[in-house]
PDB file of N, CA and C in Angstrom:
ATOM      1  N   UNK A   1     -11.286 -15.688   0.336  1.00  0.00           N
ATOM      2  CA  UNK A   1     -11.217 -15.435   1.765  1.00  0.00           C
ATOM      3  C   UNK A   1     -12.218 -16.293   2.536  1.00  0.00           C
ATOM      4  N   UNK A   2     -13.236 -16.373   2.068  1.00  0.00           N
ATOM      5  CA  UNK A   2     -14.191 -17.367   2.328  1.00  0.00           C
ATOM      6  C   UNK A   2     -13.748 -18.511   2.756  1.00  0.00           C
ATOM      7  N   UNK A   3     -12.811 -19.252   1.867  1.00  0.00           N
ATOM      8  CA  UNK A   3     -12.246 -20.773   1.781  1.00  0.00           C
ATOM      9  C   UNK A   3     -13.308 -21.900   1.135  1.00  0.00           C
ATOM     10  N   UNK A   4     -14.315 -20.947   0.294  1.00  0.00           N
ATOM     11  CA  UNK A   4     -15.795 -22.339  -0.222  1.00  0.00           C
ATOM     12  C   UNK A   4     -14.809 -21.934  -1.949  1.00  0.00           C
ATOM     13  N   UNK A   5     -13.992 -23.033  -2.250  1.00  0.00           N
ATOM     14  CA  UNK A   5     -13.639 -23.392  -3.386  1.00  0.00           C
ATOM     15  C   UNK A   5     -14.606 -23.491  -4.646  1.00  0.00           C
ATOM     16  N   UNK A   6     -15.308 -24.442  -3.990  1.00  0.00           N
ATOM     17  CA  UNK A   6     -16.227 -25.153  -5.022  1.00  0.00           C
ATOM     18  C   UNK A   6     -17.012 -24.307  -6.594  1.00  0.00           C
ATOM     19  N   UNK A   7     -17.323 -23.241  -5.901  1.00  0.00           N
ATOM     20  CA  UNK A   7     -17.780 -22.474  -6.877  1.00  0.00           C
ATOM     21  C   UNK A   7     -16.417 -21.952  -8.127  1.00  0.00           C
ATOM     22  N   UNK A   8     -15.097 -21.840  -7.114  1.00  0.00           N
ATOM     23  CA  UNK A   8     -14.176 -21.304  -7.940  1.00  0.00           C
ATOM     24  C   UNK A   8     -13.131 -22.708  -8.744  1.00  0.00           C
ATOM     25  N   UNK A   9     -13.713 -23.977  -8.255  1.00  0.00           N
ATOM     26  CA  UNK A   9     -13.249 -24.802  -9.506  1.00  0.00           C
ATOM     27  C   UNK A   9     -14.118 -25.082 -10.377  1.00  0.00           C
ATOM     28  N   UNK A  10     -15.278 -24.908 -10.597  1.00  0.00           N
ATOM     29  CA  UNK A  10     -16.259 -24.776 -11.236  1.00  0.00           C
ATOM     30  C   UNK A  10     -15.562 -23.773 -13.031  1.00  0.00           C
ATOM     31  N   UNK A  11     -15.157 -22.953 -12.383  1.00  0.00           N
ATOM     32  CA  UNK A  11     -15.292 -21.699 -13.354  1.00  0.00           C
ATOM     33  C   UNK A  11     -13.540 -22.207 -13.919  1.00  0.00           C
ATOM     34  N   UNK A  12     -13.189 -22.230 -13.550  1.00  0.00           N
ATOM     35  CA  UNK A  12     -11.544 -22.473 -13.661  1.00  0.00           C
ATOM     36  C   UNK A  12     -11.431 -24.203 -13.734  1.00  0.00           C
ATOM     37  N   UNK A  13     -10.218 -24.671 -14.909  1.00  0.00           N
ATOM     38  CA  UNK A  13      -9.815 -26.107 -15.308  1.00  0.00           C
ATOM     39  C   UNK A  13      -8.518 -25.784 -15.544  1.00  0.00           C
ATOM     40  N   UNK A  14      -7.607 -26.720 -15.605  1.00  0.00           N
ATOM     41  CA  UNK A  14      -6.493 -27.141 -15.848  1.00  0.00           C
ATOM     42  C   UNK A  14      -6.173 -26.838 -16.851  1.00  0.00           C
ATOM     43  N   UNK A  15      -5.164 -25.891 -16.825  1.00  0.00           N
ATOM     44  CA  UNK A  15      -4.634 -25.033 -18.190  1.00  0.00           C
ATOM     45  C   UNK A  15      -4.996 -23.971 -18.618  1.00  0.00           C
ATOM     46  N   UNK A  16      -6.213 -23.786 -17.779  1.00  0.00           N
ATOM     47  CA  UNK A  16      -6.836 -22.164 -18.450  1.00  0.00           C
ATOM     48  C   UNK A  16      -5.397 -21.086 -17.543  1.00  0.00           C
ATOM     49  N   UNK A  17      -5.444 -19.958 -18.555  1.00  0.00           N
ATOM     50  CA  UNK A  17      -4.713 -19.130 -18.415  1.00  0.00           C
ATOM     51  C   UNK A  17      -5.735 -17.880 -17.092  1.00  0.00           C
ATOM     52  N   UNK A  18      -5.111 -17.340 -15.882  1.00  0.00           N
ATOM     53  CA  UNK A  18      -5.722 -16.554 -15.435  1.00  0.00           C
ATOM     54  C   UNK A  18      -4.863 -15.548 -14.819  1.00  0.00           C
ATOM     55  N   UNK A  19      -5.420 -14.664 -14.816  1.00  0.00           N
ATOM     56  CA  UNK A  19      -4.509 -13.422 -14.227  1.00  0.00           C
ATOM     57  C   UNK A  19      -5.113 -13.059 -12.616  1.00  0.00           C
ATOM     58  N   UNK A  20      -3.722 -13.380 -11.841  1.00  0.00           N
ATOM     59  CA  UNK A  20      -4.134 -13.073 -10.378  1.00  0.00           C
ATOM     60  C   UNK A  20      -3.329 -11.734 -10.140  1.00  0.00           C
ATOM     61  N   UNK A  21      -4.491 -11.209  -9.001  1.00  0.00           N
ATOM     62  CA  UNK A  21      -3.609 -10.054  -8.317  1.00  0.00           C
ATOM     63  C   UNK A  21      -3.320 -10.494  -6.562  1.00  0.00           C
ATOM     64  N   UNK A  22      -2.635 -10.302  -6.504  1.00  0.00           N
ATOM     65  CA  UNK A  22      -2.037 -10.090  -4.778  1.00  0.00           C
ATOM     66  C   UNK A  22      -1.306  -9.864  -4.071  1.00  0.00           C
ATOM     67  N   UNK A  23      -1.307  -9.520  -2.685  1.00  0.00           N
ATOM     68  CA  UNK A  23      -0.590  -8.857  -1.735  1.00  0.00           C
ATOM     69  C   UNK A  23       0.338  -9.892  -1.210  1.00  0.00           C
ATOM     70  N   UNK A  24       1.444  -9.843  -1.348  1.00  0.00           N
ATOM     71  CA  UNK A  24       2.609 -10.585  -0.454  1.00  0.00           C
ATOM     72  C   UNK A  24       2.236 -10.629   1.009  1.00  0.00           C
ATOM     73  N   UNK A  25       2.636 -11.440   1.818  1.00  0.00           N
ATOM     74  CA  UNK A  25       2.070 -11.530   3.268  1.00  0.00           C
ATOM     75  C   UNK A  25       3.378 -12.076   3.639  1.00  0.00           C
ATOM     76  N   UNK A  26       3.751 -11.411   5.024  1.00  0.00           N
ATOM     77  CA  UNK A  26       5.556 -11.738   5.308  1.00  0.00           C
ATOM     78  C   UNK A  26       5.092 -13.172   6.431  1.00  0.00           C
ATOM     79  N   UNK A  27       3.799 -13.296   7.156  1.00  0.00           N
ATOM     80  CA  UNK A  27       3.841 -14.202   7.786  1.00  0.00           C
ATOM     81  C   UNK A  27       3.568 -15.825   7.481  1.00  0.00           C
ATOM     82  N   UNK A  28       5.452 -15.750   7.840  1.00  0.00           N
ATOM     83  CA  UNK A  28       5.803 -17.152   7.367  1.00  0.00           C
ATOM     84  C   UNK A  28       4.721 -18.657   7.881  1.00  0.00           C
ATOM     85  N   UNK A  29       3.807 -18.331   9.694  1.00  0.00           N
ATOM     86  CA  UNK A  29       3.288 -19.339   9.730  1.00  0.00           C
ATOM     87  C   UNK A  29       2.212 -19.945   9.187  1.00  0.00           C
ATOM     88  N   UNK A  30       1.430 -19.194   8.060  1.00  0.00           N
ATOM     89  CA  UNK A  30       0.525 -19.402   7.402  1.00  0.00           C
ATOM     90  C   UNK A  30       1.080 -20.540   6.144  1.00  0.00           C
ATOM     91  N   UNK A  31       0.198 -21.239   5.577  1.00  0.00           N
ATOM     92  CA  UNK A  31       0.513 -22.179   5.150  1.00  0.00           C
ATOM     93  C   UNK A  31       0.500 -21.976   3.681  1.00  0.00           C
ATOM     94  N   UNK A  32      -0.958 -20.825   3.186  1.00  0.00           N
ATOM     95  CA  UNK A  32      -0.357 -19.957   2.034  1.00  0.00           C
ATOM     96  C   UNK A  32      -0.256 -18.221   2.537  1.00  0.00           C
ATOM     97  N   UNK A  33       0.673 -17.270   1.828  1.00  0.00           N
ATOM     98  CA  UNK A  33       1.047 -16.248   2.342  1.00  0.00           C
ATOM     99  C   UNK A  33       1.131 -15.373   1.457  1.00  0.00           C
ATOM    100  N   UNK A  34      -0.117 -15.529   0.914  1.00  0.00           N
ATOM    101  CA  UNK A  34      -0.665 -14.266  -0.023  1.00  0.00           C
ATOM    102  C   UNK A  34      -2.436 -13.907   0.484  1.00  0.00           C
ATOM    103  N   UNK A  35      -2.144 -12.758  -0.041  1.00  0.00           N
ATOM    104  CA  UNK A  35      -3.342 -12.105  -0.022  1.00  0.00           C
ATOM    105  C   UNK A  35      -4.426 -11.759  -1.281  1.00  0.00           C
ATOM    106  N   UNK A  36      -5.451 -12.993  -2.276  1.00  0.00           N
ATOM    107  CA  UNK A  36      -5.841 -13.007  -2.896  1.00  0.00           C
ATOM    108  C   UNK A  36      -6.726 -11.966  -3.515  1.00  0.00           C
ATOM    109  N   UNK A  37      -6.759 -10.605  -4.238  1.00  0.00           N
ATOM    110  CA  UNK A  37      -7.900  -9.741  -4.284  1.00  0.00           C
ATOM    111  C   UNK A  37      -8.148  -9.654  -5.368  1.00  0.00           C
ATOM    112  N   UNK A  38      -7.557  -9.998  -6.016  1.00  0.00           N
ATOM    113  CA  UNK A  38      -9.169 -10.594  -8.165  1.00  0.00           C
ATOM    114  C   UNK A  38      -8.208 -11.065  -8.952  1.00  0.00           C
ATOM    115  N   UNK A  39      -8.631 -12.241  -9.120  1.00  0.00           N
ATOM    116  CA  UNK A  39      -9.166 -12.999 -10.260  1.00  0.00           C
ATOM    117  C   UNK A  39      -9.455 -12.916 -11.675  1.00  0.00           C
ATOM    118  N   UNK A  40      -8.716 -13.044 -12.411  1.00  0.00           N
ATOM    119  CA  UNK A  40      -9.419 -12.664 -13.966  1.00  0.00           C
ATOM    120  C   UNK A  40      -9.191 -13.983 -15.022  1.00  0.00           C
ATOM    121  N   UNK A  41     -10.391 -13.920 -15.671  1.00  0.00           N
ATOM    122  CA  UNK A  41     -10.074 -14.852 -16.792  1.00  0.00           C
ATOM    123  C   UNK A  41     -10.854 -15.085 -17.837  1.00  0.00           C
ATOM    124  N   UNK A  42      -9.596 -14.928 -19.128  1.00  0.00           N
ATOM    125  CA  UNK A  42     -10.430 -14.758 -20.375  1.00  0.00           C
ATOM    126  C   UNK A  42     -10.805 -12.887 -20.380  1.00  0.00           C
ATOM    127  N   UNK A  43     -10.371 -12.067 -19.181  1.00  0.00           N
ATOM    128  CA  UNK A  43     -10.858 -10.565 -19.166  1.00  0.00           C
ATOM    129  C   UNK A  43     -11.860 -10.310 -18.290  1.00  0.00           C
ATOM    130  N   UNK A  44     -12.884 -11.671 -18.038  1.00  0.00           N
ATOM    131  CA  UNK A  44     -14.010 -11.445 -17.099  1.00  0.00           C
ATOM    132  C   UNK A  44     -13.541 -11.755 -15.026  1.00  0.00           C
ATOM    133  N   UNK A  45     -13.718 -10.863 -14.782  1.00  0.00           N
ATOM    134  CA  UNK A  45     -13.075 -10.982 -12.818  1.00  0.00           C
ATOM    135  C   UNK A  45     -14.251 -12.046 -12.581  1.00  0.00           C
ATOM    136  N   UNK A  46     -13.589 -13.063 -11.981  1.00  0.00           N
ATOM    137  CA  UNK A  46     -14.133 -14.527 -11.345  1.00  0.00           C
ATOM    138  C   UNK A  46     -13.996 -14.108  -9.872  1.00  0.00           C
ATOM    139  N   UNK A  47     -13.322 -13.561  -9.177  1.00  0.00           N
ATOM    140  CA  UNK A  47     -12.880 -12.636  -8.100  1.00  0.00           C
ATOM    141  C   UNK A  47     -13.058 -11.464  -7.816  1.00  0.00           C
ATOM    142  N   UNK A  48     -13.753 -10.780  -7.236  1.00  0.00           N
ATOM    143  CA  UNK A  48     -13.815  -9.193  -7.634  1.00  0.00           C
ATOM    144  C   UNK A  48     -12.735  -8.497  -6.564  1.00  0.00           C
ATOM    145  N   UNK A  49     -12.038  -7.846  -6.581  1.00  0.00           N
ATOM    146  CA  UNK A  49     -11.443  -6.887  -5.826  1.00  0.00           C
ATOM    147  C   UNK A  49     -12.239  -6.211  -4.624  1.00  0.00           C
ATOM    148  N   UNK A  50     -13.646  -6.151  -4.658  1.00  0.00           N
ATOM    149  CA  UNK A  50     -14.434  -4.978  -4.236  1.00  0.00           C
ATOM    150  C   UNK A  50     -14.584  -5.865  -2.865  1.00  0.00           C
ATOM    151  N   UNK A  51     -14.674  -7.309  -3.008  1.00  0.00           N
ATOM    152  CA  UNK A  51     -15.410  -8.295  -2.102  1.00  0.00           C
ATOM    153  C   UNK A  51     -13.904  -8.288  -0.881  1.00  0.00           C
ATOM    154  N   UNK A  52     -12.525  -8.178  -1.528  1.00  0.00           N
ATOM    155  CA  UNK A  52     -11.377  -8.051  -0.443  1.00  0.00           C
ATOM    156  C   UNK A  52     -11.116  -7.199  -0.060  1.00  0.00           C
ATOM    157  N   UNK A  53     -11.205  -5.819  -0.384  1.00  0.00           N
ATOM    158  CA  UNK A  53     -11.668  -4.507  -0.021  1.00  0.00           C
ATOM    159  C   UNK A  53     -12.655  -4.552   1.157  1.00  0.00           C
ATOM    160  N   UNK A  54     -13.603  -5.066   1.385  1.00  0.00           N
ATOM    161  CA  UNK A  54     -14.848  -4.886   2.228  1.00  0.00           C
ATOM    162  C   UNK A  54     -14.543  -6.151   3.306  1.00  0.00           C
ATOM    163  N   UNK A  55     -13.971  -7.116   3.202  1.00  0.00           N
ATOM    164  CA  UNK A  55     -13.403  -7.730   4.086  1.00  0.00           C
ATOM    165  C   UNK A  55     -12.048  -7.139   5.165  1.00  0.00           C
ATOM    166  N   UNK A  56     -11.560  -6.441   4.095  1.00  0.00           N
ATOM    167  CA  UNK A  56     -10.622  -6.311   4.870  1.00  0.00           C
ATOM    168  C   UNK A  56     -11.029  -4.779   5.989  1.00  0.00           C
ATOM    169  N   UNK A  57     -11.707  -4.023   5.141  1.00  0.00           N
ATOM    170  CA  UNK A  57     -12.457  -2.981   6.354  1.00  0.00           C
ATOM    171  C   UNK A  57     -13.121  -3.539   7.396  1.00  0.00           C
ATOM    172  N   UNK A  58     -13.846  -4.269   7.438  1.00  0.00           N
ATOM    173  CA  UNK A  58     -14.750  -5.049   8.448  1.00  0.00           C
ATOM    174  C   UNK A  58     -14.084  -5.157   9.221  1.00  0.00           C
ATOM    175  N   UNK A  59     -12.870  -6.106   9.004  1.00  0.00           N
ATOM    176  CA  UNK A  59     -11.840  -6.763   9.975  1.00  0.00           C
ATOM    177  C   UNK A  59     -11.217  -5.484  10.867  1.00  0.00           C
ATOM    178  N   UNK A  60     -10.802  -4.461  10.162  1.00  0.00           N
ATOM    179  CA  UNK A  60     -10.663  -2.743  10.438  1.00  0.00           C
ATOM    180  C   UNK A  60     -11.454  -2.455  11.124  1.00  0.00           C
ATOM    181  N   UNK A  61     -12.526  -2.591  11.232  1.00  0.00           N
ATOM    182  CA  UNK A  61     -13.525  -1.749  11.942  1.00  0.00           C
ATOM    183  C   UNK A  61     -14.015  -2.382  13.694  1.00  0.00           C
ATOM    184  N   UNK A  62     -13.758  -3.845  13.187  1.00  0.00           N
ATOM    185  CA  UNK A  62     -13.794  -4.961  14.560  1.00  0.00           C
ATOM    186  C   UNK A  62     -12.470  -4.868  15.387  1.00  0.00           C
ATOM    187  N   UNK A  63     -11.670  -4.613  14.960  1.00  0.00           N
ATOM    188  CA  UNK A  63      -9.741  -4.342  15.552  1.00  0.00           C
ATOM    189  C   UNK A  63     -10.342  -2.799  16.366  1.00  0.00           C
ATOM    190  N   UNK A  64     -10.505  -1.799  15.503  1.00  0.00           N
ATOM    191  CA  UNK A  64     -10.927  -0.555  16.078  1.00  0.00           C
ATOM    192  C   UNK A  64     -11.656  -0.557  17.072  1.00  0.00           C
ATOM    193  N   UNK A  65     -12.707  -1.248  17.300  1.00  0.00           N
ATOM    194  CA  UNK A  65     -13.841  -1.626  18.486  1.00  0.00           C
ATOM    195  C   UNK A  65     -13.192  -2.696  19.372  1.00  0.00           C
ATOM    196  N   UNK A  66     -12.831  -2.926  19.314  1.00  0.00           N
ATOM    197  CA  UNK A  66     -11.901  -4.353  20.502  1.00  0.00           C
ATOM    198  C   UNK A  66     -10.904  -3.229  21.028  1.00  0.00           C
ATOM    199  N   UNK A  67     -10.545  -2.433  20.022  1.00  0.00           N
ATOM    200  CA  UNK A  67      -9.222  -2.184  20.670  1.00  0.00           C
ATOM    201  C   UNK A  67      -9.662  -0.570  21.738  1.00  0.00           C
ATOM    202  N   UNK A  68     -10.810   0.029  21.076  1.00  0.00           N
ATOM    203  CA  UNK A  68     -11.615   0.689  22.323  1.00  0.00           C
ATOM    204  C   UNK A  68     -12.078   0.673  23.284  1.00  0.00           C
ATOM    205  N   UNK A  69     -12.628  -0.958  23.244  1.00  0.00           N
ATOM    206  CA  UNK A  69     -13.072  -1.553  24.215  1.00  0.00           C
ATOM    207  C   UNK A  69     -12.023  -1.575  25.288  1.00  0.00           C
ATOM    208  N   UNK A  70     -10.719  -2.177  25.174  1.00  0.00           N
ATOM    209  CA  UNK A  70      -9.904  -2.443  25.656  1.00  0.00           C
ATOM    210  C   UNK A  70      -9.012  -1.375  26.735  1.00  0.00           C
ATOM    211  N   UNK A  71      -8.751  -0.094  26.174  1.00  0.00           N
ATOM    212  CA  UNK A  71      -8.994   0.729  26.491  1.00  0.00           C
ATOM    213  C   UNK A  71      -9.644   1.078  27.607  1.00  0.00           C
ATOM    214  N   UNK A  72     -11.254   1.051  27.392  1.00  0.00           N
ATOM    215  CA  UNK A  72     -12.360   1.734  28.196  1.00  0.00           C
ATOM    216  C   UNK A  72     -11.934   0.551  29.241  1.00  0.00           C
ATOM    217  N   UNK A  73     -12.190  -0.757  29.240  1.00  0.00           N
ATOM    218  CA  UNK A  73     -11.600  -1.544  30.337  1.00  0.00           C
ATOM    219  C   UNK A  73     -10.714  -1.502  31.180  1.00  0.00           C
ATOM    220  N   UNK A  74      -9.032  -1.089  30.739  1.00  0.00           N
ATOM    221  CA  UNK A  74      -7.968  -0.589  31.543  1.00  0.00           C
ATOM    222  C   UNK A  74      -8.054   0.562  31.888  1.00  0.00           C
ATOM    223  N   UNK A  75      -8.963   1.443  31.178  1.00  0.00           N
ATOM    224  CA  UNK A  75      -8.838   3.276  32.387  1.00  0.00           C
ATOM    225  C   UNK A  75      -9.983   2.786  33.706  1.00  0.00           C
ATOM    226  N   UNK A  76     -10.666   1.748  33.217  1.00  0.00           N
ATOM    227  CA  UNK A  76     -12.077   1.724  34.800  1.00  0.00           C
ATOM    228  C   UNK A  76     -11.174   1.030  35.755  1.00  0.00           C
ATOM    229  N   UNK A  77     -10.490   0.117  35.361  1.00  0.00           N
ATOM    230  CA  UNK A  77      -9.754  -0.504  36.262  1.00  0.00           C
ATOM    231  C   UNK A  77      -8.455   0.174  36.412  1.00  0.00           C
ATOM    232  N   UNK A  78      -8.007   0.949  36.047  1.00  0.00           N
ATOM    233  CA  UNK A  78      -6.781   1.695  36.915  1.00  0.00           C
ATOM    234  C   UNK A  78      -7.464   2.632  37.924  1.00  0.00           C
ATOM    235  N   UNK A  79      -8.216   3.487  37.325  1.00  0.00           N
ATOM    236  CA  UNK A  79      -9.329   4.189  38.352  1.00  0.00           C
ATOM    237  C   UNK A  79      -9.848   3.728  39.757  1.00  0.00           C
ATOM    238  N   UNK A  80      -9.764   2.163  40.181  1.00  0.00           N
ATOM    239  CA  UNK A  80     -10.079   1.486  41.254  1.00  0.00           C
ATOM    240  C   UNK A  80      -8.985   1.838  41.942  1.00  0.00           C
TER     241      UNK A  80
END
């Protein structure tokens, strides 16, 4: 989610076998349209699950506050 590769070609080469998990994503304008959440290889998570979990709440929790905000903005201004 990051997008800093570097560390994750490091660990991973051409031909190693790895087991991905992820979420299908229907939006076609993205250029990839999955949702990456762990990584495994050889048995050891190179990816942890826990780290897309906590991203994706954050993002939850900033939507929730914008969208309160938003809110509190249109009742002051209908009130005028």
């Amino acid at each position: 989610m990051s997008k800093d590769y570097n560390d994750l070609l490091q660990k991973i080469n051409i031909g190693d076998k790895v087991k991905v998990y992820y979420q299908a994503n229907s939006n076609e304008d993205e250029n990839i349209n999955i949702d990456l959440i762990q990584l495994e290889k050889d048995g050891k998570i190179i990816i942890d699950k826990i780290e897309y979990e906590q991203k994706e709440g954050s993002l939850l929790y900033i939507g929730l506050i914008a969208g309160f905000f938003i809110l509190y903005i249109s009742y002051r201004n209908y009130k005028r």
